[in-house]
Amino acid sequence: MTPSDHVLIVVDVQIDFCSGGALAVPDADAIVPVINQLATNFDVVVLTQDWHPAGHSSFATSHVGRKPFDLIELPYGPQVLWPDHCMQGTRGAELHPGLKIPHAQMIVRKGFRAAIDSYSAFLEADRRSPTGLAGYLTEREVRAATIVGLATDYCVAWTALDARAAGLDVTVVDAACRAIDAGGSLAKANAAMADAGVRRV
Ligand code: VGL
Ligand code: ZN
């Protein structure tokens, strides 16, 4: 068993990111059994859920003349536009039904503010609005994080970078992640994680 100062963070393993979902990540379903197995080694497990209101600013449908994967400028900086996904209370926003981690202790929802996206489970895309996860982990006296889930180049990478910024020792398990990889996003995320001292196994 991994010590209780080491959290497993399972990022966005939700129906919309898996096969047949609104923003399906290639081969995403393959990581579910891998994560279930890995989770049996962890006492402290946090799950995250991408959790957008209808009309969210990251949706292409919210911007006239735009389509998914376009890049636009929002007040806080560049924003990739996505198909409508993970809308609050919809089936697509539910955790993957194959995910079996009954001992998970906390679910962090993110991206629930209409005007701000949030890839990171720590800090939203305006880089000012915290989700509360850093405070939770501090109170739980966590000092290390293993991070898995979807998508490697977006929510996993941003979560890993912010976990490093929060002072945690961070490991990403590649076999338990899958990427979107649009427009060089995976290479960019990999370089940023390497620079920040994120361990990859
Ligand atoms: C994600 C794009 C939009 C992710 C979430 O979980 O990586 N990507 N929303
Ligand atoms: Zn999203």
PDB file of C-alpha atoms and ligand atoms in Angstrom:
ATOM      1  CA  MET A   1       0.000   0.000   0.000  1.00  0.00           C
ATOM      2  CA  THR A   2       1.251   3.460  -0.937  1.00  0.00           C
ATOM      3  CA  PRO A   3       1.699   5.724   2.124  1.00  0.00           C
ATOM      4  CA  SER A   4      -1.158   8.036   3.054  1.00  0.00           C
ATOM      5  CA  ASP A   5       0.846  11.138   2.119  1.00  0.00           C
ATOM      6  CA  HIS A   6       0.659  10.030  -1.531  1.00  0.00           C
ATOM      7  CA  VAL A   7      -2.520  10.768  -3.481  1.00  0.00           C
ATOM      8  CA  LEU A   8      -3.745   9.159  -6.702  1.00  0.00           C
ATOM      9  CA  ILE A   9      -5.514  11.789  -8.834  1.00  0.00           C
ATOM     10  CA  VAL A  10      -7.762  10.272 -11.527  1.00  0.00           C
ATOM     11  CA  VAL A  11      -8.449  13.013 -14.054  1.00  0.00           C
ATOM     12  CA  ASP A  12     -11.689  13.241 -16.047  1.00  0.00           C
ATOM     13  CA  VAL A  13     -12.387   9.562 -16.767  1.00  0.00           C
ATOM     14  CA  GLN A  14     -15.870  10.494 -17.941  1.00  0.00           C
ATOM     15  CA  ILE A  15     -18.262   9.114 -20.544  1.00  0.00           C
ATOM     16  CA  ASP A  16     -17.823  12.089 -22.916  1.00  0.00           C
ATOM     17  CA  PHE A  17     -14.055  11.504 -23.148  1.00  0.00           C
ATOM     18  CA  CYS A  18     -14.423   7.778 -23.870  1.00  0.00           C
ATOM     19  CA  SER A  19     -15.518   5.876 -26.972  1.00  0.00           C
ATOM     20  CA  GLY A  20     -18.805   7.189 -28.340  1.00  0.00           C
ATOM     21  CA  GLY A  21     -18.545  10.332 -26.195  1.00  0.00           C
ATOM     22  CA  ALA A  22     -18.826  13.953 -27.324  1.00  0.00           C
ATOM     23  CA  LEU A  23     -15.066  14.542 -27.097  1.00  0.00           C
ATOM     24  CA  ALA A  24     -13.777  10.985 -27.318  1.00  0.00           C
ATOM     25  CA  VAL A  25     -10.060  10.555 -26.667  1.00  0.00           C
ATOM     26  CA  PRO A  26      -8.567   7.749 -28.825  1.00  0.00           C
ATOM     27  CA  ASP A  27      -8.329   4.427 -26.954  1.00  0.00           C
ATOM     28  CA  ALA A  28      -9.490   6.031 -23.699  1.00  0.00           C
ATOM     29  CA  ASP A  29     -11.461   3.000 -22.516  1.00  0.00           C
ATOM     30  CA  ALA A  30      -8.263   0.940 -22.365  1.00  0.00           C
ATOM     31  CA  ILE A  31      -7.035   2.849 -19.324  1.00  0.00           C
ATOM     32  CA  VAL A  32     -10.043   2.060 -17.120  1.00  0.00           C
ATOM     33  CA  PRO A  33      -8.895  -1.408 -15.931  1.00  0.00           C
ATOM     34  CA  VAL A  34      -5.335  -0.116 -15.548  1.00  0.00           C
ATOM     35  CA  ILE A  35      -6.550   2.690 -13.267  1.00  0.00           C
ATOM     36  CA  ASN A  36      -8.802   0.337 -11.278  1.00  0.00           C
ATOM     37  CA  GLN A  37      -5.825  -1.916 -10.589  1.00  0.00           C
ATOM     38  CA  LEU A  38      -3.487   0.970  -9.737  1.00  0.00           C
ATOM     39  CA  ALA A  39      -6.056   2.487  -7.368  1.00  0.00           C
ATOM     40  CA  THR A  40      -6.016  -0.614  -5.157  1.00  0.00           C
ATOM     41  CA  ASN A  41      -2.534   0.495  -4.048  1.00  0.00           C
ATOM     42  CA  PHE A  42      -3.666   3.917  -2.871  1.00  0.00           C
ATOM     43  CA  ASP A  43      -5.274   4.928   0.386  1.00  0.00           C
ATOM     44  CA  VAL A  44      -5.962   8.477  -0.761  1.00  0.00           C
ATOM     45  CA  VAL A  45      -7.724   8.811  -4.118  1.00  0.00           C
ATOM     46  CA  VAL A  46      -9.188  11.970  -5.651  1.00  0.00           C
ATOM     47  CA  LEU A  47     -11.316  11.861  -8.810  1.00  0.00           C
ATOM     48  CA  THR A  48     -11.940  14.872 -11.027  1.00  0.00           C
ATOM     49  CA  GLN A  49     -14.898  15.698 -13.229  1.00  0.00           C
ATOM     50  CA  ASP A  50     -14.976  18.234 -16.028  1.00  0.00           C
ATOM     51  CA  TRP A  51     -18.281  19.953 -15.249  1.00  0.00           C
ATOM     52  CA  HIS A  52     -19.500  22.654 -17.613  1.00  0.00           C
ATOM     53  CA  PRO A  53     -22.738  24.634 -17.653  1.00  0.00           C
ATOM     54  CA  ALA A  54     -24.676  24.810 -20.949  1.00  0.00           C
ATOM     55  CA  GLY A  55     -23.254  27.587 -23.141  1.00  0.00           C
ATOM     56  CA  HIS A  56     -19.779  27.287 -21.597  1.00  0.00           C
ATOM     57  CA  SER A  57     -17.168  29.618 -23.147  1.00  0.00           C
ATOM     58  CA  SER A  58     -14.975  26.642 -24.161  1.00  0.00           C
ATOM     59  CA  PHE A  59     -17.713  25.296 -26.433  1.00  0.00           C
ATOM     60  CA  ALA A  60     -17.432  26.152 -30.153  1.00  0.00           C
ATOM     61  CA  THR A  61     -21.232  26.439 -30.202  1.00  0.00           C
ATOM     62  CA  SER A  62     -20.958  29.449 -27.875  1.00  0.00           C
ATOM     63  CA  HIS A  63     -19.045  31.467 -30.505  1.00  0.00           C
ATOM     64  CA  VAL A  64     -20.640  32.507 -33.794  1.00  0.00           C
ATOM     65  CA  GLY A  65     -18.755  31.203 -36.832  1.00  0.00           C
ATOM     66  CA  ARG A  66     -16.375  29.010 -34.819  1.00  0.00           C
ATOM     67  CA  LYS A  67     -15.843  25.278 -34.932  1.00  0.00           C
ATOM     68  CA  PRO A  68     -14.315  22.716 -32.578  1.00  0.00           C
ATOM     69  CA  PHE A  69     -10.501  22.880 -32.273  1.00  0.00           C
ATOM     70  CA  ASP A  70     -10.382  26.549 -33.368  1.00  0.00           C
ATOM     71  CA  LEU A  71      -8.154  28.690 -31.160  1.00  0.00           C
ATOM     72  CA  ILE A  72      -9.623  31.958 -29.883  1.00  0.00           C
ATOM     73  CA  GLU A  73      -8.602  34.652 -27.448  1.00  0.00           C
ATOM     74  CA  LEU A  74     -10.576  34.970 -24.199  1.00  0.00           C
ATOM     75  CA  PRO A  75      -9.925  37.624 -21.514  1.00  0.00           C
ATOM     76  CA  TYR A  76      -7.535  35.252 -19.705  1.00  0.00           C
ATOM     77  CA  GLY A  77      -5.649  34.158 -22.846  1.00  0.00           C
ATOM     78  CA  PRO A  78      -5.812  31.632 -25.694  1.00  0.00           C
ATOM     79  CA  GLN A  79      -8.600  29.046 -25.588  1.00  0.00           C
ATOM     80  CA  VAL A  80      -9.088  25.953 -27.727  1.00  0.00           C
ATOM     81  CA  LEU A  81     -12.748  25.480 -28.607  1.00  0.00           C
ATOM     82  CA  TRP A  82     -14.320  22.077 -28.035  1.00  0.00           C
ATOM     83  CA  PRO A  83     -17.487  20.235 -28.950  1.00  0.00           C
ATOM     84  CA  ASP A  84     -20.113  20.572 -26.206  1.00  0.00           C
ATOM     85  CA  HIS A  85     -19.013  18.067 -23.547  1.00  0.00           C
ATOM     86  CA  CYS A  86     -19.344  17.152 -19.880  1.00  0.00           C
ATOM     87  CA  MET A  87     -22.406  19.286 -19.312  1.00  0.00           C
ATOM     88  CA  GLN A  88     -23.491  19.384 -15.691  1.00  0.00           C
ATOM     89  CA  GLY A  89     -25.949  16.639 -14.831  1.00  0.00           C
ATOM     90  CA  THR A  90     -25.812  14.931 -18.224  1.00  0.00           C
ATOM     91  CA  ARG A  91     -24.885  11.307 -18.808  1.00  0.00           C
ATOM     92  CA  GLY A  92     -21.739  12.348 -20.689  1.00  0.00           C
ATOM     93  CA  ALA A  93     -20.444  14.083 -17.575  1.00  0.00           C
ATOM     94  CA  GLU A  94     -20.760  10.949 -15.446  1.00  0.00           C
ATOM     95  CA  LEU A  95     -17.679   8.993 -14.496  1.00  0.00           C
ATOM     96  CA  HIS A  96     -16.977   6.003 -16.767  1.00  0.00           C
ATOM     97  CA  PRO A  97     -19.228   3.167 -15.539  1.00  0.00           C
ATOM     98  CA  GLY A  98     -16.277   0.760 -15.607  1.00  0.00           C
ATOM     99  CA  LEU A  99     -14.331   2.840 -13.109  1.00  0.00           C
ATOM    100  CA  LYS A 100     -14.345   0.858  -9.876  1.00  0.00           C
ATOM    101  CA  ILE A 101     -12.746   2.905  -7.121  1.00  0.00           C
ATOM    102  CA  PRO A 102     -15.264   2.752  -4.267  1.00  0.00           C
ATOM    103  CA  HIS A 103     -12.657   3.990  -1.787  1.00  0.00           C
ATOM    104  CA  ALA A 104     -12.118   7.321  -3.621  1.00  0.00           C
ATOM    105  CA  GLN A 105     -12.604  10.036  -1.032  1.00  0.00           C
ATOM    106  CA  MET A 106     -13.072  13.228  -2.952  1.00  0.00           C
ATOM    107  CA  ILE A 107     -14.478  14.326  -6.305  1.00  0.00           C
ATOM    108  CA  VAL A 108     -13.296  17.688  -7.596  1.00  0.00           C
ATOM    109  CA  ARG A 109     -15.454  19.390 -10.214  1.00  0.00           C
ATOM    110  CA  LYS A 110     -13.920  22.013 -12.465  1.00  0.00           C
ATOM    111  CA  GLY A 111     -14.868  24.234 -15.373  1.00  0.00           C
ATOM    112  CA  PHE A 112     -18.200  25.083 -13.772  1.00  0.00           C
ATOM    113  CA  ARG A 113     -17.850  28.840 -14.294  1.00  0.00           C
ATOM    114  CA  ALA A 114     -19.429  29.795 -17.636  1.00  0.00           C
ATOM    115  CA  ALA A 115     -16.661  32.228 -18.602  1.00  0.00           C
ATOM    116  CA  ILE A 116     -13.611  30.213 -17.506  1.00  0.00           C
ATOM    117  CA  ASP A 117     -12.325  26.833 -18.656  1.00  0.00           C
ATOM    118  CA  SER A 118     -10.295  24.635 -16.322  1.00  0.00           C
ATOM    119  CA  TYR A 119      -7.951  21.924 -17.532  1.00  0.00           C
ATOM    120  CA  SER A 120      -6.183  21.849 -14.172  1.00  0.00           C
ATOM    121  CA  ALA A 121      -7.767  20.248 -11.114  1.00  0.00           C
ATOM    122  CA  PHE A 122      -6.041  22.942  -9.022  1.00  0.00           C
ATOM    123  CA  LEU A 123      -6.413  26.300 -10.747  1.00  0.00           C
ATOM    124  CA  GLU A 124      -8.805  27.398 -13.488  1.00  0.00           C
ATOM    125  CA  ALA A 125      -7.639  28.823 -16.813  1.00  0.00           C
ATOM    126  CA  ASP A 126      -7.730  32.415 -15.546  1.00  0.00           C
ATOM    127  CA  ARG A 127      -4.877  31.176 -13.305  1.00  0.00           C
ATOM    128  CA  ARG A 128      -6.533  32.850 -10.301  1.00  0.00           C
ATOM    129  CA  SER A 129      -9.588  30.788  -9.374  1.00  0.00           C
ATOM    130  CA  PRO A 130      -8.646  27.842  -7.157  1.00  0.00           C
ATOM    131  CA  THR A 131     -10.743  24.665  -7.043  1.00  0.00           C
ATOM    132  CA  GLY A 132      -9.812  24.034  -3.401  1.00  0.00           C
ATOM    133  CA  LEU A 133      -7.809  20.883  -4.171  1.00  0.00           C
ATOM    134  CA  ALA A 134      -4.489  22.358  -2.992  1.00  0.00           C
ATOM    135  CA  GLY A 135      -6.045  23.196   0.370  1.00  0.00           C
ATOM    136  CA  TYR A 136      -7.586  19.738   0.646  1.00  0.00           C
ATOM    137  CA  LEU A 137      -4.274  18.019  -0.046  1.00  0.00           C
ATOM    138  CA  THR A 138      -2.458  20.298   2.388  1.00  0.00           C
ATOM    139  CA  GLU A 139      -4.953  19.451   5.138  1.00  0.00           C
ATOM    140  CA  ARG A 140      -4.567  15.762   4.309  1.00  0.00           C
ATOM    141  CA  GLU A 141      -0.774  16.244   4.619  1.00  0.00           C
ATOM    142  CA  VAL A 142      -0.181  14.905   1.120  1.00  0.00           C
ATOM    143  CA  ARG A 143       3.283  15.472  -0.350  1.00  0.00           C
ATOM    144  CA  ALA A 144       3.261  13.308  -3.482  1.00  0.00           C
ATOM    145  CA  ALA A 145       0.807  12.744  -6.318  1.00  0.00           C
ATOM    146  CA  THR A 146       0.459  10.083  -8.964  1.00  0.00           C
ATOM    147  CA  ILE A 147      -1.687  11.376 -11.814  1.00  0.00           C
ATOM    148  CA  VAL A 148      -3.577   9.374 -14.445  1.00  0.00           C
ATOM    149  CA  GLY A 149      -6.543   9.853 -16.771  1.00  0.00           C
ATOM    150  CA  LEU A 150      -7.648  12.018 -19.688  1.00  0.00           C
ATOM    151  CA  ALA A 151      -6.345  13.741 -21.578  1.00  0.00           C
ATOM    152  CA  THR A 152      -2.541  13.567 -21.220  1.00  0.00           C
ATOM    153  CA  ASP A 153      -1.979  16.786 -23.176  1.00  0.00           C
ATOM    154  CA  TYR A 154      -4.700  18.853 -21.495  1.00  0.00           C
ATOM    155  CA  CYS A 155      -6.193  18.072 -18.116  1.00  0.00           C
ATOM    156  CA  VAL A 156      -3.535  15.579 -16.995  1.00  0.00           C
ATOM    157  CA  ALA A 157      -0.649  17.872 -17.985  1.00  0.00           C
ATOM    158  CA  TRP A 158      -2.126  21.023 -16.471  1.00  0.00           C
ATOM    159  CA  THR A 159      -2.970  19.159 -13.283  1.00  0.00           C
ATOM    160  CA  ALA A 160       0.563  17.735 -13.096  1.00  0.00           C
ATOM    161  CA  LEU A 161       2.129  21.170 -13.645  1.00  0.00           C
ATOM    162  CA  ASP A 162      -0.024  22.774 -10.961  1.00  0.00           C
ATOM    163  CA  ALA A 163       0.689  19.902  -8.569  1.00  0.00           C
ATOM    164  CA  ARG A 164       4.406  20.625  -9.048  1.00  0.00           C
ATOM    165  CA  ALA A 165       3.739  24.329  -8.481  1.00  0.00           C
ATOM    166  CA  ALA A 166       1.968  23.357  -5.251  1.00  0.00           C
ATOM    167  CA  GLY A 167       5.203  21.689  -4.140  1.00  0.00           C
ATOM    168  CA  LEU A 168       4.217  18.059  -4.646  1.00  0.00           C
ATOM    169  CA  ASP A 169       6.410  15.283  -5.930  1.00  0.00           C
ATOM    170  CA  VAL A 170       4.577  14.282  -9.146  1.00  0.00           C
ATOM    171  CA  THR A 171       4.486  11.106 -11.238  1.00  0.00           C
ATOM    172  CA  VAL A 172       2.380  10.593 -14.373  1.00  0.00           C
ATOM    173  CA  VAL A 173       1.711   6.966 -15.332  1.00  0.00           C
ATOM    174  CA  ASP A 174       1.656   6.941 -19.139  1.00  0.00           C
ATOM    175  CA  ALA A 175      -0.024   3.521 -19.399  1.00  0.00           C
ATOM    176  CA  ALA A 176      -2.998   4.972 -17.519  1.00  0.00           C
ATOM    177  CA  CYS A 177      -3.380   8.101 -19.692  1.00  0.00           C
ATOM    178  CA  ARG A 178      -4.433   8.825 -23.267  1.00  0.00           C
ATOM    179  CA  ALA A 179      -3.996  12.028 -25.307  1.00  0.00           C
ATOM    180  CA  ILE A 180      -6.093  14.126 -27.698  1.00  0.00           C
ATOM    181  CA  ASP A 181      -2.907  15.225 -29.548  1.00  0.00           C
ATOM    182  CA  ALA A 182      -4.244  17.977 -31.812  1.00  0.00           C
ATOM    183  CA  GLY A 183      -1.877  20.512 -33.361  1.00  0.00           C
ATOM    184  CA  GLY A 184       1.239  19.374 -31.510  1.00  0.00           C
ATOM    185  CA  SER A 185      -0.418  19.565 -28.099  1.00  0.00           C
ATOM    186  CA  LEU A 186       1.113  16.325 -26.812  1.00  0.00           C
ATOM    187  CA  ALA A 187       4.719  17.254 -27.628  1.00  0.00           C
ATOM    188  CA  LYS A 188       4.192  20.647 -26.018  1.00  0.00           C
ATOM    189  CA  ALA A 189       2.666  19.139 -22.874  1.00  0.00           C
ATOM    190  CA  ASN A 190       5.441  16.531 -22.630  1.00  0.00           C
ATOM    191  CA  ALA A 191       8.114  19.242 -22.843  1.00  0.00           C
ATOM    192  CA  ALA A 192       6.393  21.376 -20.202  1.00  0.00           C
ATOM    193  CA  MET A 193       6.073  18.411 -17.836  1.00  0.00           C
ATOM    194  CA  ALA A 194       9.730  17.474 -18.329  1.00  0.00           C
ATOM    195  CA  ASP A 195      10.798  21.080 -17.615  1.00  0.00           C
ATOM    196  CA  ALA A 196       8.735  21.124 -14.428  1.00  0.00           C
ATOM    197  CA  GLY A 197      10.274  17.917 -13.109  1.00  0.00           C
ATOM    198  CA  VAL A 198       7.226  15.675 -13.530  1.00  0.00           C
ATOM    199  CA  ARG A 199       8.339  12.026 -13.363  1.00  0.00           C
ATOM    200  CA  ARG A 200       6.943   9.727 -16.075  1.00  0.00           C
ATOM    201  CA  VAL A 201       6.605   5.978 -15.669  1.00  0.00           C
TER     202      VAL A 201
HETATM  203  C1  VGL B   1     -10.352  18.206 -21.358  1.00  0.00           C
HETATM  204  C2  VGL B   1     -10.638  19.429 -23.262  1.00  0.00           C
HETATM  205  C3  VGL B   1     -11.721  20.069 -22.711  1.00  0.00           C
HETATM  206  C4  VGL B   1      -9.576  17.149 -20.626  1.00  0.00           C
HETATM  207  C5  VGL B   1     -11.434  18.848 -20.771  1.00  0.00           C
HETATM  208  O1  VGL B   1     -10.129  16.507 -19.706  1.00  0.00           O
HETATM  209  O2  VGL B   1      -8.395  16.936 -20.996  1.00  0.00           O
HETATM  210  N1  VGL B   1      -9.947  18.522 -22.580  1.00  0.00           N
HETATM  211  N2  VGL B   1     -12.110  19.774 -21.473  1.00  0.00           N
HETATM  212 ZN    ZN B   2     -13.915  20.626 -20.726  1.00  0.00          ZN
END
